[in-house]
Structure formats: structure tokens, C-alpha cells
XYZ file of C-alpha atoms in Angstrom:
600
model
C 0.763 47.116 66.583
C 4.341 46.758 67.792
C 7.005 49.371 68.338
C 10.399 49.240 66.676
C 13.116 47.813 68.961
C 15.426 50.796 68.422
C 12.879 53.299 69.779
C 11.869 54.052 73.399
C 8.807 52.209 74.694
C 6.728 55.373 74.739
C 7.662 56.388 71.198
C 4.918 56.282 68.578
C 5.045 53.245 66.334
C 6.018 53.671 62.699
C 4.100 50.575 61.668
C 0.478 49.983 61.047
C -1.674 46.953 60.653
C -3.438 46.210 57.433
C -7.221 46.567 57.572
C -9.253 43.424 57.521
C -9.939 42.504 53.930
C -13.318 43.610 52.719
C -13.807 40.466 50.686
C -14.456 38.425 53.835
C -18.033 39.764 53.888
C -18.650 38.702 50.286
C -18.930 40.865 47.153
C -21.261 43.888 47.370
C -24.567 43.679 45.562
C -23.485 46.564 43.328
C -20.571 44.533 42.062
C -22.840 41.622 41.166
C -25.026 44.017 39.198
C -21.936 45.454 37.477
C -20.828 41.991 36.348
C -24.332 41.252 35.037
C -24.445 44.533 33.087
C -20.959 43.884 31.727
C -22.105 40.471 30.489
C -25.138 42.051 28.837
C -22.959 44.689 27.161
C -20.570 41.999 25.942
C -23.416 39.968 24.497
C -24.822 42.963 22.652
C -21.415 43.946 21.250
C -20.490 40.403 20.281
C -23.801 39.511 18.667
C -24.242 42.815 16.804
C -22.902 41.364 13.497
C -25.838 38.941 13.462
C -28.107 41.929 12.844
C -27.950 44.153 9.807
C -25.785 47.155 10.688
C -27.126 49.303 7.849
C -29.940 49.556 5.367
C -29.757 48.283 2.650
C -28.235 45.262 4.352
C -24.462 44.831 3.998
C -23.198 41.690 5.773
C -19.748 41.498 7.421
C -16.795 40.559 5.247
C -16.325 37.381 7.310
C -18.109 35.493 10.068
C -17.019 37.730 12.906
C -19.587 37.340 15.675
C -17.897 34.366 17.455
C -14.617 36.294 17.587
C -16.240 39.525 18.792
C -18.281 37.675 21.392
C -15.255 35.904 22.867
C -13.212 39.108 22.962
C -16.043 41.056 24.610
C -16.627 38.365 27.241
C -12.977 38.048 28.372
C -13.080 40.828 31.014
C -16.553 39.789 32.164
C -15.524 36.152 32.546
C -12.375 37.154 34.421
C -14.324 39.408 36.750
C -16.948 36.729 37.409
C -14.252 34.129 38.157
C -12.684 36.443 40.750
C -15.948 37.700 42.211
C -15.906 35.524 45.344
C -12.195 35.153 46.040
C -10.941 38.603 44.974
C -13.849 41.049 44.654
C -11.453 44.004 44.595
C -9.658 42.633 41.542
C -13.012 41.685 39.989
C -14.248 45.265 40.316
C -11.046 46.706 38.881
C -11.129 44.402 35.839
C -14.371 46.017 34.685
C -12.774 49.460 34.653
C -10.666 48.835 31.548
C -13.496 48.125 29.088
C -15.579 50.915 30.651
C -12.813 53.479 30.212
C -12.397 52.684 26.516
C -16.124 52.284 25.818
C -16.904 56.030 25.303
C -14.170 56.338 22.680
C -15.369 53.196 20.940
C -18.944 54.536 21.093
C -17.895 57.710 19.262
C -15.929 55.661 16.713
C -18.979 53.506 16.003
C -21.130 56.594 15.590
C -19.570 56.705 12.127
C -22.068 53.950 11.277
C -24.806 56.463 12.018
C -23.169 59.422 10.269
C -21.935 57.637 7.115
C -21.284 53.906 7.313
C -19.497 53.831 3.951
C -16.454 55.466 5.640
C -16.470 53.253 8.740
C -13.926 50.677 7.435
C -15.217 47.968 9.785
C -15.109 44.682 7.839
C -16.124 42.739 10.962
C -19.450 44.644 10.964
C -20.215 45.321 7.289
C -18.635 45.227 3.850
C -20.209 47.809 1.575
C -20.364 47.204 -2.158
C -22.333 50.244 -3.254
C -22.042 54.018 -3.296
C -25.678 54.475 -2.303
C -26.347 56.147 1.056
C -26.444 53.688 3.960
C -28.783 54.224 6.897
C -28.137 52.757 10.371
C -30.100 49.617 11.206
C -30.631 47.349 14.220
C -27.040 46.063 14.362
C -25.676 49.581 14.842
C -28.045 50.350 17.721
C -27.292 46.991 19.359
C -23.564 47.717 19.157
C -23.929 51.215 20.628
C -26.157 49.886 23.402
C -23.426 47.399 24.299
C -20.941 50.259 24.772
C -23.416 52.093 27.012
C -23.977 49.045 29.227
C -20.223 48.466 29.470
C -19.738 52.047 30.639
C -22.492 51.750 33.250
C -21.004 48.471 34.483
C -17.662 50.181 34.978
C -19.282 53.035 36.899
C -21.012 50.592 39.235
C -17.725 48.720 39.681
C -16.069 51.988 40.743
C -18.781 52.608 43.325
C -18.545 49.057 44.646
C -14.762 49.086 44.516
C -14.657 52.174 46.704
C -15.536 49.919 49.630
C -13.046 47.200 48.656
C -9.857 48.979 47.713
C -7.257 49.577 50.429
C -6.157 53.209 50.195
C -3.544 52.951 52.928
C -1.032 51.172 50.743
C -0.916 48.091 52.916
C 1.222 46.827 55.685
C 3.812 48.040 58.110
C 6.911 49.708 56.817
C 9.878 51.499 58.158
C 11.327 54.482 56.305
C 13.696 52.371 54.194
C 10.915 49.985 53.172
C 8.646 52.924 52.315
C 11.334 54.383 50.074
C 11.786 51.011 48.385
C 8.041 50.626 47.864
C 7.875 54.152 46.459
C 10.706 53.392 44.052
C 8.935 50.220 42.905
C 5.734 52.169 42.367
C 7.521 54.817 40.332
C 9.165 52.152 38.188
C 5.850 50.396 37.590
C 4.168 53.681 36.704
C 6.897 54.534 34.207
C 6.682 51.139 32.480
C 2.878 51.198 32.356
C 2.875 54.679 30.870
C 5.414 53.608 28.247
C 3.192 50.691 27.233
C 0.152 52.974 27.226
C 1.862 55.500 24.977
C 2.629 52.708 22.500
C -1.005 51.574 22.588
C -2.269 55.150 22.197
C -0.077 55.707 19.155
C -1.329 52.444 17.692
C -4.930 53.484 18.315
C -4.347 56.672 16.319
C -2.964 54.791 13.317
C -4.958 53.176 10.576
C -6.036 49.577 11.341
C -4.856 48.288 7.940
C -4.086 49.311 4.387
C -6.450 48.273 1.649
C -6.819 47.865 -2.082
C -10.607 47.733 -1.648
C -12.204 51.157 -2.344
C -14.977 50.329 0.156
C -12.559 49.588 3.020
C -10.243 52.576 3.060
C -9.095 52.846 6.676
C -7.141 55.985 7.569
C -5.177 57.206 10.601
C -6.979 59.443 13.058
C -5.627 62.668 11.540
C -7.150 61.852 8.133
C -10.153 59.808 9.258
C -13.778 60.967 9.272
C -14.722 63.146 12.240
C -16.405 60.446 14.341
C -13.566 57.957 13.862
C -10.868 60.567 14.491
C -12.493 62.017 17.615
C -13.293 58.559 18.954
C -9.711 57.395 18.417
C -8.400 60.461 20.231
C -10.795 59.920 23.139
C -9.762 56.282 23.339
C -6.054 57.192 23.406
C -6.505 59.880 26.067
C -8.728 57.667 28.208
C -6.184 54.863 28.034
C -3.312 57.095 29.138
C -5.329 58.595 31.979
C -6.656 55.286 33.258
C -3.264 53.603 33.036
C -1.663 56.373 35.069
C -4.365 56.328 37.733
C -4.369 52.539 38.050
C -0.589 52.101 38.071
C -0.211 54.920 40.577
C -2.691 53.399 43.023
C -1.548 52.109 46.407
C -4.007 49.227 46.315
C -2.571 46.035 44.755
C -6.023 44.750 43.777
C -6.774 47.911 41.823
C -3.376 47.785 40.113
C -3.650 44.141 39.079
C -7.309 44.174 38.088
C -7.123 47.553 36.371
C -4.162 46.589 34.208
C -5.726 43.243 33.305
C -8.971 44.977 32.361
C -7.172 47.532 30.199
C -5.222 44.741 28.505
C -8.415 42.796 27.756
C -10.064 45.915 26.330
C -7.039 46.605 24.117
C -7.086 43.034 22.816
C -10.709 43.558 21.784
C -9.626 46.653 19.857
C -6.574 45.121 18.160
C -7.572 41.581 17.188
C -10.536 42.171 14.780
C -8.531 44.180 12.214
C -5.670 41.667 12.443
C -8.073 38.812 11.719
C -9.604 40.804 8.872
C -6.139 41.190 7.326
C -5.556 37.459 7.682
C -8.771 36.416 5.937
C -9.226 39.156 3.316
C -6.727 39.197 0.468
C -7.373 42.865 -0.362
C -6.197 44.049 3.069
C -2.582 44.477 4.182
C -1.194 44.607 7.688
C -1.216 47.932 9.485
C 1.119 48.591 12.403
C -1.539 50.208 14.601
C -3.221 47.010 15.834
C 0.183 45.334 16.224
C 1.341 48.088 18.588
C -1.915 47.925 20.542
C -1.615 44.152 20.919
C 2.029 44.352 22.035
C 1.091 46.976 24.621
C -1.703 44.738 25.891
C 0.769 41.893 26.379
C 3.078 44.259 28.246
C 0.255 45.378 30.560
C -0.555 41.755 31.388
C 3.084 41.174 32.261
C 3.143 44.277 34.485
C -0.159 43.447 36.195
C 1.219 40.534 38.205
C 4.264 42.156 39.817
C 2.310 45.399 40.174
C -0.487 43.609 41.994
C 1.693 42.129 44.715
C 1.050 43.255 48.256
C 3.577 45.674 49.784
C 4.688 42.990 52.248
C 5.628 40.556 49.450
C 7.159 43.287 47.316
C 9.410 44.420 50.174
C 10.531 40.862 50.893
C 11.489 40.067 47.295
C 14.977 40.589 45.877
C 15.743 43.992 44.430
C 16.517 44.692 40.806
C 19.858 43.488 39.423
C 22.919 45.386 40.535
C 23.748 48.597 38.720
C 26.955 47.148 37.282
C 25.099 44.235 35.678
C 22.501 46.527 34.157
C 25.150 48.870 32.764
C 26.970 45.883 31.295
C 23.779 44.586 29.675
C 22.931 48.017 28.277
C 26.460 48.407 26.934
C 26.441 45.002 25.280
C 23.092 45.690 23.627
C 24.290 49.097 22.451
C 27.485 47.690 20.920
C 25.557 44.914 19.156
C 22.923 47.363 17.930
C 25.540 49.779 16.634
C 27.438 47.004 14.874
C 24.269 45.786 13.155
C 23.399 49.363 12.149
C 26.822 49.847 10.567
C 26.464 46.527 8.754
C 22.958 47.506 7.636
C 24.207 50.826 6.271
C 26.837 49.034 4.188
C 24.683 46.094 3.032
C 22.074 46.191 0.225
C 18.473 46.361 1.405
C 16.740 45.411 -1.837
C 17.056 43.232 -4.899
C 15.384 45.430 -7.523
C 14.265 44.543 -11.052
C 16.910 45.435 -13.636
C 14.910 48.389 -14.980
C 14.527 50.153 -11.584
C 16.956 51.860 -9.231
C 17.238 50.873 -5.579
C 15.660 53.665 -3.428
C 17.058 52.425 -0.110
C 20.821 53.258 -0.107
C 20.426 56.966 0.601
C 18.254 56.710 3.736
C 20.240 53.670 4.890
C 23.376 55.808 5.055
C 21.849 57.651 8.014
C 22.331 54.463 10.033
C 26.094 54.870 9.913
C 26.557 57.835 12.323
C 24.038 56.362 14.749
C 25.734 52.981 14.653
C 29.151 54.483 15.393
C 27.792 56.493 18.327
C 26.043 53.482 19.841
C 29.189 51.359 19.574
C 31.179 54.065 21.385
C 28.548 54.543 24.092
C 28.234 50.810 24.606
C 31.995 50.380 24.819
C 32.112 53.112 27.467
C 29.505 51.303 29.549
C 31.424 48.038 29.276
C 34.558 49.411 30.957
C 35.436 47.021 33.776
C 36.193 48.344 37.249
C 38.035 46.682 40.141
C 36.705 47.973 43.472
C 39.181 48.915 46.176
C 38.829 47.305 49.617
C 37.410 49.630 52.288
C 40.105 51.474 54.217
C 42.921 50.486 51.874
C 45.149 52.957 50.141
C 44.188 53.779 46.588
C 46.907 52.590 44.204
C 48.045 54.790 41.380
C 45.868 53.113 38.798
C 42.805 52.791 41.059
C 41.979 56.481 40.863
C 41.943 56.149 37.094
C 39.564 53.191 37.274
C 37.330 55.119 39.681
C 37.214 57.986 37.218
C 36.438 55.492 34.461
C 33.579 54.116 36.545
C 32.065 57.568 36.991
C 32.515 58.316 33.309
C 30.836 55.055 32.324
C 27.859 55.760 34.594
C 27.586 59.245 33.128
C 27.211 57.779 29.632
C 24.055 55.920 30.633
C 21.635 58.885 30.256
C 23.065 59.632 26.816
C 22.225 56.105 25.674
C 18.586 56.468 26.756
C 18.287 59.287 24.190
C 20.882 58.509 21.520
C 19.178 55.233 20.528
C 16.707 57.389 18.537
C 19.472 58.156 16.043
C 18.779 54.808 14.358
C 15.028 55.041 13.634
C 15.453 58.250 11.628
C 17.419 56.477 8.909
C 16.279 52.935 9.597
C 12.564 53.718 9.333
C 13.102 55.589 6.058
C 15.095 52.672 4.641
C 12.412 50.178 5.712
C 9.763 52.434 4.159
C 11.596 52.197 0.836
C 11.828 48.427 1.226
C 8.111 48.044 1.946
C 7.088 50.225 -0.984
C 9.453 48.479 -3.391
C 8.342 44.994 -2.388
C 4.668 45.922 -2.716
C 4.791 48.006 -5.894
C 7.816 46.813 -7.862
C 8.066 43.096 -7.017
C 11.434 43.680 -5.363
C 12.924 41.348 -2.753
C 14.227 42.342 0.671
C 17.875 41.549 1.304
C 20.082 41.252 4.369
C 20.420 45.009 4.949
C 16.716 45.364 5.686
C 16.812 42.659 8.345
C 20.002 44.040 9.879
C 18.478 47.513 10.098
C 15.311 46.240 11.731
C 17.254 44.186 14.264
C 19.520 47.157 15.029
C 16.553 49.382 15.853
C 14.970 46.782 18.123
C 18.228 46.182 19.993
C 18.799 49.929 20.334
C 15.391 50.293 21.932
C 16.162 47.398 24.280
C 19.480 49.012 25.244
C 17.672 52.256 26.068
C 15.133 50.437 28.245
C 17.846 48.597 30.188
C 19.759 51.855 30.620
C 16.601 53.517 31.952
C 16.137 50.691 34.475
C 19.766 51.154 35.509
C 18.973 54.799 36.113
C 16.117 53.834 38.422
C 18.468 51.576 40.407
C 21.070 54.326 40.564
C 18.561 56.852 41.902
C 17.603 54.484 44.733
C 21.041 55.060 46.252
C 21.190 58.834 45.712
C 19.689 61.550 47.899
C 17.519 63.637 45.569
C 15.678 65.625 48.236
C 17.712 68.753 47.472
C 17.260 68.441 43.709
C 14.716 70.780 42.159
C 13.934 72.427 38.849
C 16.616 74.874 37.765
C 15.181 77.874 35.860
C 18.598 78.646 34.377
C 18.377 75.281 32.585
C 14.615 75.170 32.020
C 14.473 78.392 29.971
C 17.044 77.458 27.314
C 15.702 73.889 27.365
C 12.233 75.192 26.478
C 13.677 77.169 23.570
C 15.600 74.119 22.383
C 12.434 71.991 22.663
C 10.496 74.355 20.377
C 13.333 74.319 17.846
C 13.553 70.512 18.022
C 9.845 70.153 17.320
C 10.221 72.472 14.337
C 13.093 70.308 13.079
C 10.842 67.234 13.255
C 7.620 68.730 11.921
C 9.197 70.603 9.000
C 11.074 68.944 6.095
C 14.851 69.271 5.911
C 14.845 68.637 2.166
C 12.663 69.899 -0.654
C 12.723 68.929 -4.316
C 10.438 69.159 -7.342
C 7.754 66.457 -7.381
C 8.803 65.214 -3.953
C 6.527 65.176 -0.904
C 8.592 64.504 2.239
C 7.142 62.231 4.912
C 5.657 63.942 7.945
C 3.840 63.270 11.181
C 0.571 65.039 10.409
C 0.787 64.803 6.602
C 1.977 61.975 4.345
C 2.233 59.615 7.309
C 4.289 56.540 6.486
C 6.822 54.203 8.052
C 9.379 57.023 7.831
C 7.150 59.100 10.081
C 7.889 56.739 12.964
C 11.538 57.715 12.740
C 10.502 61.352 13.066
C 8.302 60.529 16.061
C 11.157 58.684 17.794
C 13.529 61.567 17.098
C 11.188 64.225 18.427
C 10.066 62.210 21.449
C 13.633 61.388 22.534
C 14.863 64.963 22.202
C 11.782 66.377 23.898
C 12.015 63.931 26.815
C 15.673 64.828 27.392
C 14.922 68.548 27.347
C 12.025 68.158 29.765
C 14.018 66.031 32.236
C 17.336 67.894 32.093
C 16.322 70.832 34.360
C 15.450 68.331 37.106
C 18.580 66.135 36.809
C 21.938 66.316 38.548
C 24.456 68.300 36.443
C 26.480 65.358 35.029
C 23.333 63.418 34.141
C 21.674 66.498 32.642
C 24.700 67.133 30.427
C 24.646 63.489 29.279
C 20.939 63.664 28.461
C 21.416 66.863 26.501
C 24.407 65.359 24.724
C 22.202 62.513 23.548
C 19.563 64.984 22.357
C 22.198 66.960 20.443
C 23.379 63.769 18.745
C 19.829 62.906 17.700
C 19.266 66.385 16.238
C 22.641 66.170 14.504
C 21.435 63.163 12.529
C 18.473 65.254 11.418
C 20.959 67.887 10.222
C 22.989 65.247 8.364
C 19.880 64.035 6.561
C 20.186 66.769 3.939
C 23.820 66.299 2.854
C 23.576 62.501 3.050
C 20.286 61.969 1.171
C 19.910 64.991 -1.115
C 21.820 63.308 -3.961
C 18.832 61.129 -4.856
C 16.781 64.156 -6.060
C 17.492 66.632 -8.800
C 17.044 70.205 -7.691
C 17.154 69.305 -3.975
C 17.251 72.323 -1.664
C 17.421 72.778 2.103
C 14.055 72.840 3.813
C 13.034 74.942 6.772
C 13.455 71.939 9.052
C 17.212 71.913 8.373
C 17.665 75.381 9.826
C 15.502 74.460 12.810
C 17.643 71.366 13.376
C 20.896 73.368 13.280
C 19.432 75.926 15.673
C 18.226 73.098 17.946
C 21.731 71.600 18.157
C 23.162 74.994 19.110
C 20.394 75.637 21.650
C 20.912 72.216 23.232
C 24.641 72.914 23.497
C 23.907 76.206 25.283
C 21.487 74.409 27.588
C 24.157 71.835 28.405
C 26.516 74.658 29.344
C 23.998 75.987 31.870
C 23.259 72.458 33.121
C 26.947 71.813 33.830
C 26.947 74.498 36.501
C 26.456 73.208 40.034
């Protein structure tokens, strides 16, 4: 070890040497056994369709065993390839499938309870209402999950001797802060991807016109499928947080790769079933799971870099560039939303009315707000040279710079104004194209693009916030009860505004999150999640940033309030629902919370 040059010779060193890598002695015997058990579990799970899953025998809807076998063997093959060179990564790869295996085991128990409600075309395709009893294929499949779980447990035991818990090499205080900031950023991104995958896991794998393949979301599914899906989602979130928060780069890289491989095995079979079976239609659940898996693979490589390499690499783009990018995306998103609100979404048959114009109108207020927020972030500033006198106009530009930076938190929340109307409009488009032979027009594509760009703008703005916090001393910042109490009240009111309908009418069932789940429900989820996140974070933020966050939440709830006057004209006898009053109360409560947050 060497002392820092700016310290006395007798001062204790702030650096430490990295322990000798454990892999030099070769992989532990327990890890070899874990890889072998993982291979056996993969073989059992992949070859299960070759055996009859139920009695009387009901073969799969398509030849699925090659696909299932390849998907099951991906983490095992990856772990075996890394066994000699990177045993730590090899051990971590096996954790992903093992973490998800218990949830998948409970899901597949539906084959034992009542296989006719399993909706697993890759395993069986029932064509009778007679009771189905579990057969050899079911027990082979369940045994594969058990072996996968045991393999993961052995990998944890073996990995305990391989993983470096010290966090790696020598750092000064500044480098430690930078490494901590990188770790926090990685953890946030991994958790975001995991939330997307968990939501996808709770959705139905597809929609079907086949009465024997009626897949449902977790809330409406049979008990085994619903409980298994919930266990899978919770296990994924927990494992992702633990892995991404680890100080060992091997555990981070291998763990994220293993989770990604396990998610691919969950998402691909229903997507293939939709592709080969005409009676099935695409469900968004597997798509979200697959996108999250891709994101985890992308995060695994930078997350698995050693602290020495991470500290030596360039930092994130400058704050000004990120604010400019976020502003440009926000302006473009808002412009597309305004265009989508004013452009037809559907070409309907002459004997039917277009159902999309009313929900599409909700895009207009969100589009205007995003254009204004983006324009504020795009304000250009000319820095003043150090030590020079500040000209008359320079103070104004400095104030403009602070104002532009203060708009950033609002954008991270206000983007959710678009999905509330955009998702409802797309829901009308999907239903009309499927049931009435209608054709989608430019408005539908503009609305979809606007929502995607709004989400991208929010992500870039969040990254800009991480860069901004690197240069700010937050040691004195703590939770403020004077803000937390009204924020909690506003959060309860906001959830009521999302869960309860704002509009009621005869013969109309409004979309919801736990009932009548549809594409519109995703707009409600985005609205509630954005408002809730802002209200949870505001008590911990600096006053200007807290006020901006709460302003964004108030804007999002305001769109929920506007939903009644803007869309009620499409129904005769429309009346305000309980959710409308909750939304109005939420806007007022958020405004009160912002008043408390503004106090220093």
C-alpha cells in the first residue's frame, strides 16, 4: 500500500489493495456441481413437452421442445463457458433462473390443480371439457424447476468464496463519491427495468379467440397462476436490487445476465405461440418482459466493470447537454401530442362512429405543457468569465439558467400527462381495428410516438438530475415532516383519483387497474406512479426541486380532472364519478404540499 503524497508519512493510508482473485485457484467443486444441476434442470424443463403433460394426452399446440430447451440452456451454457476464466460471474449467472424458479413452479402447479385453465400452448392444447389429470410431463417440468433452484443455492454458497465484498481497489474520497454515484445510477436503472418486467409478468401472455386458451392477467387468473406470477414479480424486484446494489463487479454482471436470460425464457414462448397460432393475438406482457431483459443485458456490462476502470472512464455528459437533450425531446413530444390530438386516429366504416376523438383530446393539455417545459430547458446561457463584472443582462441569464434547471424535475413527472389520453385513444384504435374492420390513421401513430418520446425525455431529465446531484452537497438534506405529512395525504387522494372512475354513465364500464384492465389502464398506472413518486421524493428534495416535482404531479392530476369535461360528451347521462372529486382534492393537497416545500 502507498500513502497519498499530500499526507504526512506517518498518516494512515486511504487506499487499499485489491485481494488476490479467487479464480486463480480454479472454480470450487460446489460450483461445478451447481452447473451440472442447472444443466439437468434445463434438460428436464426443455424436454418436458416430449412427455404427456396431462391425462388424457393433450399434445402442445406446436413443436415447442427445441425452443424451450435452447432457452433453458442459455444461462447454463453461459455459466459453463465462464467457469474457468470468471468463476465469480459463472456463479452469479445461475442466480437469475434460480430466483425466478419458485414463482414458475407455482405457476406450473396449475397443471396439477386444473390444467384446462393453464393457458400454456407450448405444453398442451386442450380440446375437451373433461377433467385433466397431471401426467409425466408435468412432473418432469416441476422437477426441472426444483433442480434449477438447488443449482442457484449451491452457486450462492460457492460464490460466497469468490465475490469481493470490499468493492475493489484504492480510492480517495472523491473517487469513492463518484463510484457511489455510479452505483446509485445503476441501481435506479436496473430497478426501473425490473419494474417494467414485473408489470409485464403480471399481465396476460396473450389474448385469444380459442376458448381452451384463455390467458388472463394475474388479478383475474386462477390461484396458482396468479400467486406464481406475483412471486415471480417480487423475486425479480428483490434480486435485481440486491445484485445491482452489490459492490462486487462479478456479481453485478453475472447476476444481471442471469436475470435477463431467465426473463427471456419467460417471455419468448408466448410470443412464439402468438406467431404460429392464428387464434392468438399479441399481449403486451411478454413484450415488456423481453424489453426489460434487453435493458438488463445492456446494464450488465457497464455495471460489471471494476471500480478502477469505472473511475478512469469519462463521466456522464455535461448537465447542459443533458438538459438540452431533454428539452428537445420534450418539445418534439409535445408537438406530436398536439398534432395527434388534432388528427384523426381511425378510418371507420360509414355506419359506425369514431370512438377515438374524445380520449385523444386529452393529449392537447399535456402536449402544450411539454412544449413549454421543453422550451424552458432549451434556454441558452452565456457563462461569465471568473472574476469579471456581471453585465446588466448576465444576471438575467443566470436567473434563466436557474429557472431552466428548476424545470427539470417537473418534466420527470409531467410526461405522464400524455399516457392518460394517449393510452385511451390507442385502446379505442385497437378495439375498432379488431372488431369493426377499421383502419388506423396518422393520429394513432403520432400519439404513440409522442408517448415514447415523452418517456425518453423524462429518462434523460432524470439522468441530468443524477449529474446535478454529483455537484451538490446533500449531507444536510433530510426528510422534512412538514412536507411529508401533507404529501402522504395527497398521495392517498391521488391513488383514489386513479383507482376510482371520474365518469359514470348507463351501460358504461370505465377502465380500471384491478377491474376491466385494458390498454387504457396503462395510462392510469403511469398517472398514479408518476404522482406517487413525486410525492414520495418531495420531502427529501431541496425546496426548489421539491416544488417543481409537486408542480409536475399537480399537472398530471389536473389532466385526470379534465377527463370528465373533455370526454363526457360521448355518453348520454354521463355523471361525475367519485374519482373526479378525489382528483380535485389531490390537486389542492399537492398545492398545499408545495407551499410547505417552498419553505427553507
